[in-house]
Tab-separated table of C-alpha atoms in Angstrom:
chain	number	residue	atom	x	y	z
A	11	UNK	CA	122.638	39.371	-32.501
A	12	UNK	CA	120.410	41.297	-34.970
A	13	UNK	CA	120.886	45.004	-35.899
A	14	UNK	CA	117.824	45.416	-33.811
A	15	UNK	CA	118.820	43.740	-30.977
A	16	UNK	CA	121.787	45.425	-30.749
A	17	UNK	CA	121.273	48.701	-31.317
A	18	UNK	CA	118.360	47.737	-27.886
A	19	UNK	CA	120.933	46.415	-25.853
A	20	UNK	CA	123.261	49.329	-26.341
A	21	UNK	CA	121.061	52.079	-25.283
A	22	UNK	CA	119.866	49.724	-22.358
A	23	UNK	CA	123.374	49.841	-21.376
A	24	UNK	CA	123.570	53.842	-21.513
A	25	UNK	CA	126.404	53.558	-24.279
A	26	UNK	CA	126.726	56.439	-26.224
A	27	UNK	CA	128.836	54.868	-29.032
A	28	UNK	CA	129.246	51.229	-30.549
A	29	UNK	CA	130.851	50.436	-33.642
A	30	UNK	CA	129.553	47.243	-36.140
A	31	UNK	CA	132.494	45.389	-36.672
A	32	UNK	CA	131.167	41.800	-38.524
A	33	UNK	CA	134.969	39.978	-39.855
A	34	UNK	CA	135.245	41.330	-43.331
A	35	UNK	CA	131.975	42.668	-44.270
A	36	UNK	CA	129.651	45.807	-43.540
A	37	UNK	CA	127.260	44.562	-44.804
A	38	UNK	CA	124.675	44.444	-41.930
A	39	UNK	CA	125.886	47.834	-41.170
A	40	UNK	CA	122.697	49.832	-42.668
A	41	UNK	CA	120.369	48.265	-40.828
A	42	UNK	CA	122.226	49.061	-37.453
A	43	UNK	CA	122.085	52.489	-38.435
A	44	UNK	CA	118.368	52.541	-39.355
A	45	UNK	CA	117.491	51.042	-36.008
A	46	UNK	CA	119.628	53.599	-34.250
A	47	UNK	CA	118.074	56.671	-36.045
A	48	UNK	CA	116.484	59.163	-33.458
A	49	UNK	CA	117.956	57.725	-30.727
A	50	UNK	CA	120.812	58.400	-27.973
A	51	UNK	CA	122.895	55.882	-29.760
A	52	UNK	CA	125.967	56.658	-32.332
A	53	UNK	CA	126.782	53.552	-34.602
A	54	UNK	CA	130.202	53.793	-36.525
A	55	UNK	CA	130.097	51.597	-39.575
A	56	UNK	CA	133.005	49.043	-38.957
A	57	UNK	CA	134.797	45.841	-39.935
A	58	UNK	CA	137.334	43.670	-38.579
A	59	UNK	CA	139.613	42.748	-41.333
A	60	UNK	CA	142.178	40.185	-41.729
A	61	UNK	CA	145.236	40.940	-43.301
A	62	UNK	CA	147.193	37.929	-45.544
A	63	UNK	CA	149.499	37.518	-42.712
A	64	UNK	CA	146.617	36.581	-40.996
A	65	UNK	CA	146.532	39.830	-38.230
A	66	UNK	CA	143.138	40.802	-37.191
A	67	UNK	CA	142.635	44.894	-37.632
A	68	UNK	CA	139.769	47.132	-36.700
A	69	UNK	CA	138.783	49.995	-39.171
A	70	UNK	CA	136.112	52.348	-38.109
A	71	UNK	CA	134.416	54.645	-40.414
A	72	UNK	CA	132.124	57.749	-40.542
A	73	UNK	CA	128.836	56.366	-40.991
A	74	UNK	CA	127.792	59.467	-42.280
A	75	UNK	CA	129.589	59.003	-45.319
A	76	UNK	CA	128.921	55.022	-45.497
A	77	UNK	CA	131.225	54.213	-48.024
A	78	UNK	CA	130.109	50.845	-50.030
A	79	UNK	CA	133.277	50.956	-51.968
A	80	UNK	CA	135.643	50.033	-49.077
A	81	UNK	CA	133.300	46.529	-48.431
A	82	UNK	CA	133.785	46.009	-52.052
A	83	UNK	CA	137.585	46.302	-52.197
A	84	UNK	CA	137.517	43.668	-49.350
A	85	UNK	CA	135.477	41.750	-50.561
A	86	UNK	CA	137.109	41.280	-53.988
A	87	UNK	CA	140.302	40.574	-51.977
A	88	UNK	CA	138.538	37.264	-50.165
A	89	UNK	CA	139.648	34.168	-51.683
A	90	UNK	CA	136.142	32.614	-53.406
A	91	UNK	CA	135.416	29.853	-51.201
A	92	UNK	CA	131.629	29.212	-50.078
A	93	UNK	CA	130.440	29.479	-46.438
A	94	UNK	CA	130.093	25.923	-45.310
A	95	UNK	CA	127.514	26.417	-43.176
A	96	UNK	CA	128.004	22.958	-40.727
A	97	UNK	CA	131.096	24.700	-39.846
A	98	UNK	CA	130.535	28.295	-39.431
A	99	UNK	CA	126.501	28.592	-39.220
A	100	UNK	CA	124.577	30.901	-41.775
A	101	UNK	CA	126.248	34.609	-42.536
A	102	UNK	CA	122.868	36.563	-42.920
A	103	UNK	CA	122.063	39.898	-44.351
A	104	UNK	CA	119.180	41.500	-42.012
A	105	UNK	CA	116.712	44.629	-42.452
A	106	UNK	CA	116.016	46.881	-39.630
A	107	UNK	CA	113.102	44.531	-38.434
A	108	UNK	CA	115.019	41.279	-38.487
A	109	UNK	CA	113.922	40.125	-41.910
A	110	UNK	CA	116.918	38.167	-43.486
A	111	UNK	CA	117.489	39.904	-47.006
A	112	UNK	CA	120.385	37.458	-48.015
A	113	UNK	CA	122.556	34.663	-47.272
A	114	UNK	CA	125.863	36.146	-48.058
A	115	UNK	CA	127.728	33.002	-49.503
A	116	UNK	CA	131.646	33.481	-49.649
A	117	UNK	CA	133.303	32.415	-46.665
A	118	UNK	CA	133.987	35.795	-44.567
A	119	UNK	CA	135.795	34.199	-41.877
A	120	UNK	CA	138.986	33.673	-44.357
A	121	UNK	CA	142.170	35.935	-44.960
A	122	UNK	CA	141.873	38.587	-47.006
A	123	UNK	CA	144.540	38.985	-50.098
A	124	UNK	CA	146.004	42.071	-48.741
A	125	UNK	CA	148.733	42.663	-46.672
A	126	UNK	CA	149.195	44.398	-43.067
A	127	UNK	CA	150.630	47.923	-45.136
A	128	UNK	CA	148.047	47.414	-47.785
A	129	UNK	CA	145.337	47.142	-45.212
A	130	UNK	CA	146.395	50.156	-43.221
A	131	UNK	CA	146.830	52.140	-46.243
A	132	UNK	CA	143.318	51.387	-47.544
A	133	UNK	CA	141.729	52.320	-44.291
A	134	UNK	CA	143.623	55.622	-43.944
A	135	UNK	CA	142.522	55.772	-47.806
A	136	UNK	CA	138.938	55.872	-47.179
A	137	UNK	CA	139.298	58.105	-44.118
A	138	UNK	CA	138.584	55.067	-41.600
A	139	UNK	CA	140.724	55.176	-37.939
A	140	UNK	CA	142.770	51.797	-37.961
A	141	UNK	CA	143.366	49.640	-34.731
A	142	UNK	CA	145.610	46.444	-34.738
A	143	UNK	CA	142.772	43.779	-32.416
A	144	UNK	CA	143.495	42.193	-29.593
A	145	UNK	CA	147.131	42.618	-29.395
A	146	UNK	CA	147.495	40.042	-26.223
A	147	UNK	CA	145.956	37.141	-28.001
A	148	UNK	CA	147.918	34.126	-29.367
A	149	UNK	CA	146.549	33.430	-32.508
A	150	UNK	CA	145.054	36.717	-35.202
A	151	UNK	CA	146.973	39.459	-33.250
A	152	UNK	CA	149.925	41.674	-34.582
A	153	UNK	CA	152.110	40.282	-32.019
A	154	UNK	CA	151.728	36.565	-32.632
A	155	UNK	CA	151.711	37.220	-36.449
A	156	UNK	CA	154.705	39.446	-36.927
A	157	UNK	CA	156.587	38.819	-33.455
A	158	UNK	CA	156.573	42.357	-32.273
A	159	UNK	CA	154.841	45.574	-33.826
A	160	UNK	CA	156.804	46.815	-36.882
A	161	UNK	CA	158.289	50.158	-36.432
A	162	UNK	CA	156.707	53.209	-37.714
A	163	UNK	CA	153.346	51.627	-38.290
A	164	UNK	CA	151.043	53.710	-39.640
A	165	UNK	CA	148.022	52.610	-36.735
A	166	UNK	CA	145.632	54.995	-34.823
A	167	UNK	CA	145.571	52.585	-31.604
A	168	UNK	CA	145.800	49.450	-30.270
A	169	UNK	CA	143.484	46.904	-29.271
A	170	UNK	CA	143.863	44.702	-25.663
A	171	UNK	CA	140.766	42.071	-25.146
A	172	UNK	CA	139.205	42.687	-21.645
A	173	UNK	CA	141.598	40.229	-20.399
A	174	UNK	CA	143.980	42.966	-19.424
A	175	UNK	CA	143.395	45.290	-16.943
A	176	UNK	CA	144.836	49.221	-16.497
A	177	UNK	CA	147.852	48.930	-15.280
A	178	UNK	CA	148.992	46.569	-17.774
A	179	UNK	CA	147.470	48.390	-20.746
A	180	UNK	CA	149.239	52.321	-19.472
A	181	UNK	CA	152.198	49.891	-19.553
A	182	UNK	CA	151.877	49.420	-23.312
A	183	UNK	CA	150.735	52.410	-24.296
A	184	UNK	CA	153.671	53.867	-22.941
A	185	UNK	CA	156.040	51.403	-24.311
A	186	UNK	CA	154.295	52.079	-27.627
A	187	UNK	CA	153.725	55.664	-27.437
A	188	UNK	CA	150.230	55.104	-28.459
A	189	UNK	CA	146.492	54.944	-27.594
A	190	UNK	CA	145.615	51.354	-26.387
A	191	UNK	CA	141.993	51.022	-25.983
A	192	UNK	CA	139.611	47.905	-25.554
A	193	UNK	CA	136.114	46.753	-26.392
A	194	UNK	CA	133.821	44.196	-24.910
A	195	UNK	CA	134.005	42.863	-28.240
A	196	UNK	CA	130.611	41.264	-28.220
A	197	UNK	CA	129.780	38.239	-29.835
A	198	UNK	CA	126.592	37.664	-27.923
A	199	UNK	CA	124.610	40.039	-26.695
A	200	UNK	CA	125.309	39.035	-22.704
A	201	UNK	CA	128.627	40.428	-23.745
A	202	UNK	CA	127.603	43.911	-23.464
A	203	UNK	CA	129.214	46.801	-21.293
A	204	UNK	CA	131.741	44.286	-20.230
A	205	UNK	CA	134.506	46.410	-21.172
A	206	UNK	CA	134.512	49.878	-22.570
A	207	UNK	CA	137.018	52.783	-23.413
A	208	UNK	CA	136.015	56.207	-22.189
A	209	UNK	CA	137.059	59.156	-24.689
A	210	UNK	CA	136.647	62.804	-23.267
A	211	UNK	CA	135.152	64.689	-26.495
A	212	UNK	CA	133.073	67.677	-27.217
A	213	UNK	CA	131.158	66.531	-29.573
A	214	UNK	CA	129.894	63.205	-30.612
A	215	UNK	CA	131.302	62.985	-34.231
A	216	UNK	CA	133.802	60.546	-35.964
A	217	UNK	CA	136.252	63.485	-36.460
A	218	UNK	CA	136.282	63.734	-32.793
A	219	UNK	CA	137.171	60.790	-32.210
A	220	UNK	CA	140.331	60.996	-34.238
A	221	UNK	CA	141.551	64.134	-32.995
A	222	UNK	CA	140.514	62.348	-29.070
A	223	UNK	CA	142.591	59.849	-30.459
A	224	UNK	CA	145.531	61.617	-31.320
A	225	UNK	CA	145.504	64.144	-28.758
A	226	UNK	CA	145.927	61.331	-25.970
A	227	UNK	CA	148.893	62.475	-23.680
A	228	UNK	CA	150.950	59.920	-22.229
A	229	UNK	CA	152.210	60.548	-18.812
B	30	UNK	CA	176.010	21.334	-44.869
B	31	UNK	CA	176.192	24.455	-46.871
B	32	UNK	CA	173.074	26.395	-48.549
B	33	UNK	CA	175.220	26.512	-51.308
B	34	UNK	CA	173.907	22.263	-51.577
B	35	UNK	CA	170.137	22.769	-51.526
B	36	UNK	CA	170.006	25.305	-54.477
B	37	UNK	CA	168.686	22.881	-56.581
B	38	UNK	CA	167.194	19.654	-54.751
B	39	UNK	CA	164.894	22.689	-53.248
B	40	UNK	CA	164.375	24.743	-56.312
B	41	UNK	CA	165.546	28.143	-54.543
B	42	UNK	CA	166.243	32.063	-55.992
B	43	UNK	CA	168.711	33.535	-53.616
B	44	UNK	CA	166.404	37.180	-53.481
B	45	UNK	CA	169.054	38.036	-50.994
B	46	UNK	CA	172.610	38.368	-49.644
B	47	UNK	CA	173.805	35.786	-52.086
B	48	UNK	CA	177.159	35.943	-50.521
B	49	UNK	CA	175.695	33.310	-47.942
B	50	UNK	CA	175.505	31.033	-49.645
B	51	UNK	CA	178.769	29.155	-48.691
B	52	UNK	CA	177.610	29.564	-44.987
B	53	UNK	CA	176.824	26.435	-43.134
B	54	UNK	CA	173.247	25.855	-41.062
B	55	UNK	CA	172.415	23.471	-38.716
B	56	UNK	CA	169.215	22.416	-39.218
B	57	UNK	CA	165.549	24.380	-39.938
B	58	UNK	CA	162.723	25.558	-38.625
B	59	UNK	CA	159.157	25.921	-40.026
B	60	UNK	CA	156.927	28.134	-38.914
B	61	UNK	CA	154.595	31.101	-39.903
B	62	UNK	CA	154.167	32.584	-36.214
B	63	UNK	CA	156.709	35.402	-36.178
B	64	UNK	CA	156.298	34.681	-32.160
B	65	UNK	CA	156.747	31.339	-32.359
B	66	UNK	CA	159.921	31.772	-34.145
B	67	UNK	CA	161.183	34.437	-31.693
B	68	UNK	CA	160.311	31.533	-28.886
B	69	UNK	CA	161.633	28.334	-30.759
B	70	UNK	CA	164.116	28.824	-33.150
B	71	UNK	CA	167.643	28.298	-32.868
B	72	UNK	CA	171.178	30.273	-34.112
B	73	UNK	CA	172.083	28.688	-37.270
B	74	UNK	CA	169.230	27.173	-38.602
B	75	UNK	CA	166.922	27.639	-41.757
B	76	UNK	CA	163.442	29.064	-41.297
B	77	UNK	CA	160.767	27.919	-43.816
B	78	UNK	CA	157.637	30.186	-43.584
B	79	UNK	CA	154.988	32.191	-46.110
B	80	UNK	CA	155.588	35.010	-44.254
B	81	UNK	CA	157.333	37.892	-46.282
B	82	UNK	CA	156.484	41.001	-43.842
B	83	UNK	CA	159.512	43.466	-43.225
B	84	UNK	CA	159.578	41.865	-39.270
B	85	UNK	CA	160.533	38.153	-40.440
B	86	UNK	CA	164.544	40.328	-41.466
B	87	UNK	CA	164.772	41.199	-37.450
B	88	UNK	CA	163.183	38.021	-36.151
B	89	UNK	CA	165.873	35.774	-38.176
B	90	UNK	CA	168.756	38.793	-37.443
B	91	UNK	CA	167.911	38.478	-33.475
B	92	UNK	CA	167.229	34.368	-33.662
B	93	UNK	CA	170.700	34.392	-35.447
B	94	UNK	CA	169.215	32.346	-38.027
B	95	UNK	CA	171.308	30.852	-41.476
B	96	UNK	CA	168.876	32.427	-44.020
B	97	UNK	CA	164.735	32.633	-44.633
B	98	UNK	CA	163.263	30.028	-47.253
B	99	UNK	CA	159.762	31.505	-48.217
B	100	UNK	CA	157.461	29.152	-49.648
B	101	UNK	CA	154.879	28.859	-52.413
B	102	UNK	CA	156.983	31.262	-54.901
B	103	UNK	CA	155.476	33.990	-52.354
B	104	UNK	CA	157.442	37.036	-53.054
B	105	UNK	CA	159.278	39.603	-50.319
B	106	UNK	CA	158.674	42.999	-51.328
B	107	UNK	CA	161.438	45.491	-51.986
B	108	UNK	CA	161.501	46.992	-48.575
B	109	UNK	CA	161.915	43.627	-46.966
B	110	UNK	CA	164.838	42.331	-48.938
B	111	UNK	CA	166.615	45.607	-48.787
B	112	UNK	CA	166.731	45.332	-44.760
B	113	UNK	CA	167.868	41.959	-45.459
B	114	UNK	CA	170.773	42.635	-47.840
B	115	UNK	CA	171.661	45.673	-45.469
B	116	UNK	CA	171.312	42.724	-42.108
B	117	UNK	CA	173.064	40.033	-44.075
B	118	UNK	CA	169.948	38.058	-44.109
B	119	UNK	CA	169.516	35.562	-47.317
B	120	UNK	CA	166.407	35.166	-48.254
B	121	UNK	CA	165.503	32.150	-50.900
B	122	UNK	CA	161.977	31.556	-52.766
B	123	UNK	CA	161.285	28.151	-53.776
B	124	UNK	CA	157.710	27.208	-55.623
B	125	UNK	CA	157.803	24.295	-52.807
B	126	UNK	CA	154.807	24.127	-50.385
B	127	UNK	CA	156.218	24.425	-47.102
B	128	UNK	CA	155.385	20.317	-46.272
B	129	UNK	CA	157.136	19.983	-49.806
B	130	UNK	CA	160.563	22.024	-48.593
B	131	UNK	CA	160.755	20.577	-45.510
B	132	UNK	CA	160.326	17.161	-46.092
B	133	UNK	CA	163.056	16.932	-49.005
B	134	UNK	CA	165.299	19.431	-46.774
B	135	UNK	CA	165.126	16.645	-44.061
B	136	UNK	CA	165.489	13.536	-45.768
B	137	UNK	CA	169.219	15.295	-47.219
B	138	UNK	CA	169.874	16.358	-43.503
B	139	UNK	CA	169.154	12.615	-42.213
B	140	UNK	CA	169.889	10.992	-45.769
């Protein structure tokens, strides 16, 4: 699962878009969009970010304006405990061509200091689109976490894993009056295409995919 | 037994409804799964949890629950203990780790 191979696999799969969401860190995100210059391919820069109540939420960014600053914030907001690699394998920085350019050493899997709101707030800060993950899951989802989705929260859409199927997911976005969408949420590359979300734009562009986003009519 | 009688063996700060205090509970329940507390817990008991998100007001107003302990000296925000004083939710803080809160909570339950 290198940059490289990635960015491959996608445009073997005829997907127009993928976003690079490593948990807390964006780290490999440059080299992702280096490999995917000149080609069919878009890469959003991306993270999956876990909140101090332990909720797992997707922000997606304009890599256009790749925004260093935002990695930073979460970073400084990870409690400073090292990677034990036994446990959780190496976390590697890569180049374009696979070379590793860094062993990142704080553990990225861990909670960050920041709270849902705080989260949400700093995404929306920064211009990002902010999803909730895998709502249906029992453990790192909004719903397991907090019981029930808070009102009024300030989200762009909701995530379902590829577990649930269309009926079930116009069911919640309905009840929620909300976008759901859902991902393959690769963590191999033999994960790819398995699940996708088809947006209707006119243009491939971040922007576009926010106003897609907030345009979606529920029936 | 009363809240009113682990004040001080469990180090709390009423943060809200102090009223309830006098109210009687029936036992506790410790969890930090919002969901989990929705499925398990019971009317009238305690909740011990980290948790200090707006939701954990509803979940113990639904659950009928006797009041939130939040452990660690973890602090609700402003938002979250207003809904409770408007729900007639007390919420305590205790320094206590949850293991901590629970264990001297039970051993006055069961002596």
């Amino acid at each position: 699962m290198t940059p490289r191979a990635i960015v491959k696999k996608a445009i073997e799969h005829g997907i127009d878009i993928i976003a690079i969401t490593d948990h807390n860190s964006m780290r490999n995100i440059p080299a992702a969009l280096v490999c995917a210059a000149g080609s069919s391919l878009t890469v959003l820069t991306g993270m999956e970010i876990t909140t101090s109540e332990e909720i797992h939420v997707l922000a997606l960014f304009d890599s256009n304006n790749f925004n260093i600053e935002f990695n930073e914030i979460i970073y400084s907001n990870l409690p400073d405990i090292k990677n034990d690699v036994e446990h959780f394998g190496y976390q590697l920085i890569v180049n374009s061509i696979d070379e590793v350019l860094e062993f990142e050493q704080r553990l990225l899997i861990s909670s960050t200091m920041l709270d849902l709101d705080s989260v949400l707030d700093l995404i929306h800060k920064y211009k990002g689109i902010a999803i909730p993950a895998h709502i249906d899951k029992e453990q790192f989802s909004i719903i397991s976490q907090l019981g029930f989705i808070p009102e009024g929260l300030k989200v762009d859409a909701l995530e379902v894993t590829r577990n649930i199927g269309i009926k079930e997911t116009e069911t919640l976005a309905q009840r929620y009056v909300m976008p759901v969408v859902s991902f393959s949420d690769a963590h191999f590359l033999t994960d790819f295409g398995n699940k996708s979300t088809e947006l209707y734009m006119e243009e491939v562009t971040f922007e576009e995919i926010r106003r897609v986003l907030s345009q979606v009519v529920l029936i | 037994m009363k809240i009113l009688e682990i004040i001080e063996p469990l180090s709390l700060e009423i943060k809200s409804c102090n009223q309830n205090i006098e109210s009687p509970f029936s036992g506790a329940y410790v969890s930090d799964l919002l969901s989990d507390v929705m499925a398990k817990g019971n009317d009238g008991e305690l909740w011990i949890t980290l948790q200090t998100h707006l939701n954990i007001v509803a979940v113990a107003s639904v659950k009928g629950l006797s009041g939130i302990i939040v452990v660690n000296s973890r602090c609700p925000d402003q938002e979250t203990l207003k809904r409770a004083e408007k729900e007639g939710i007390l919420i305590a803080v205790t320094p206590l780790s949850c293991f901590e809160a629970a264990g001297r909570l039970y051993k006055i339950i069961n002596g």
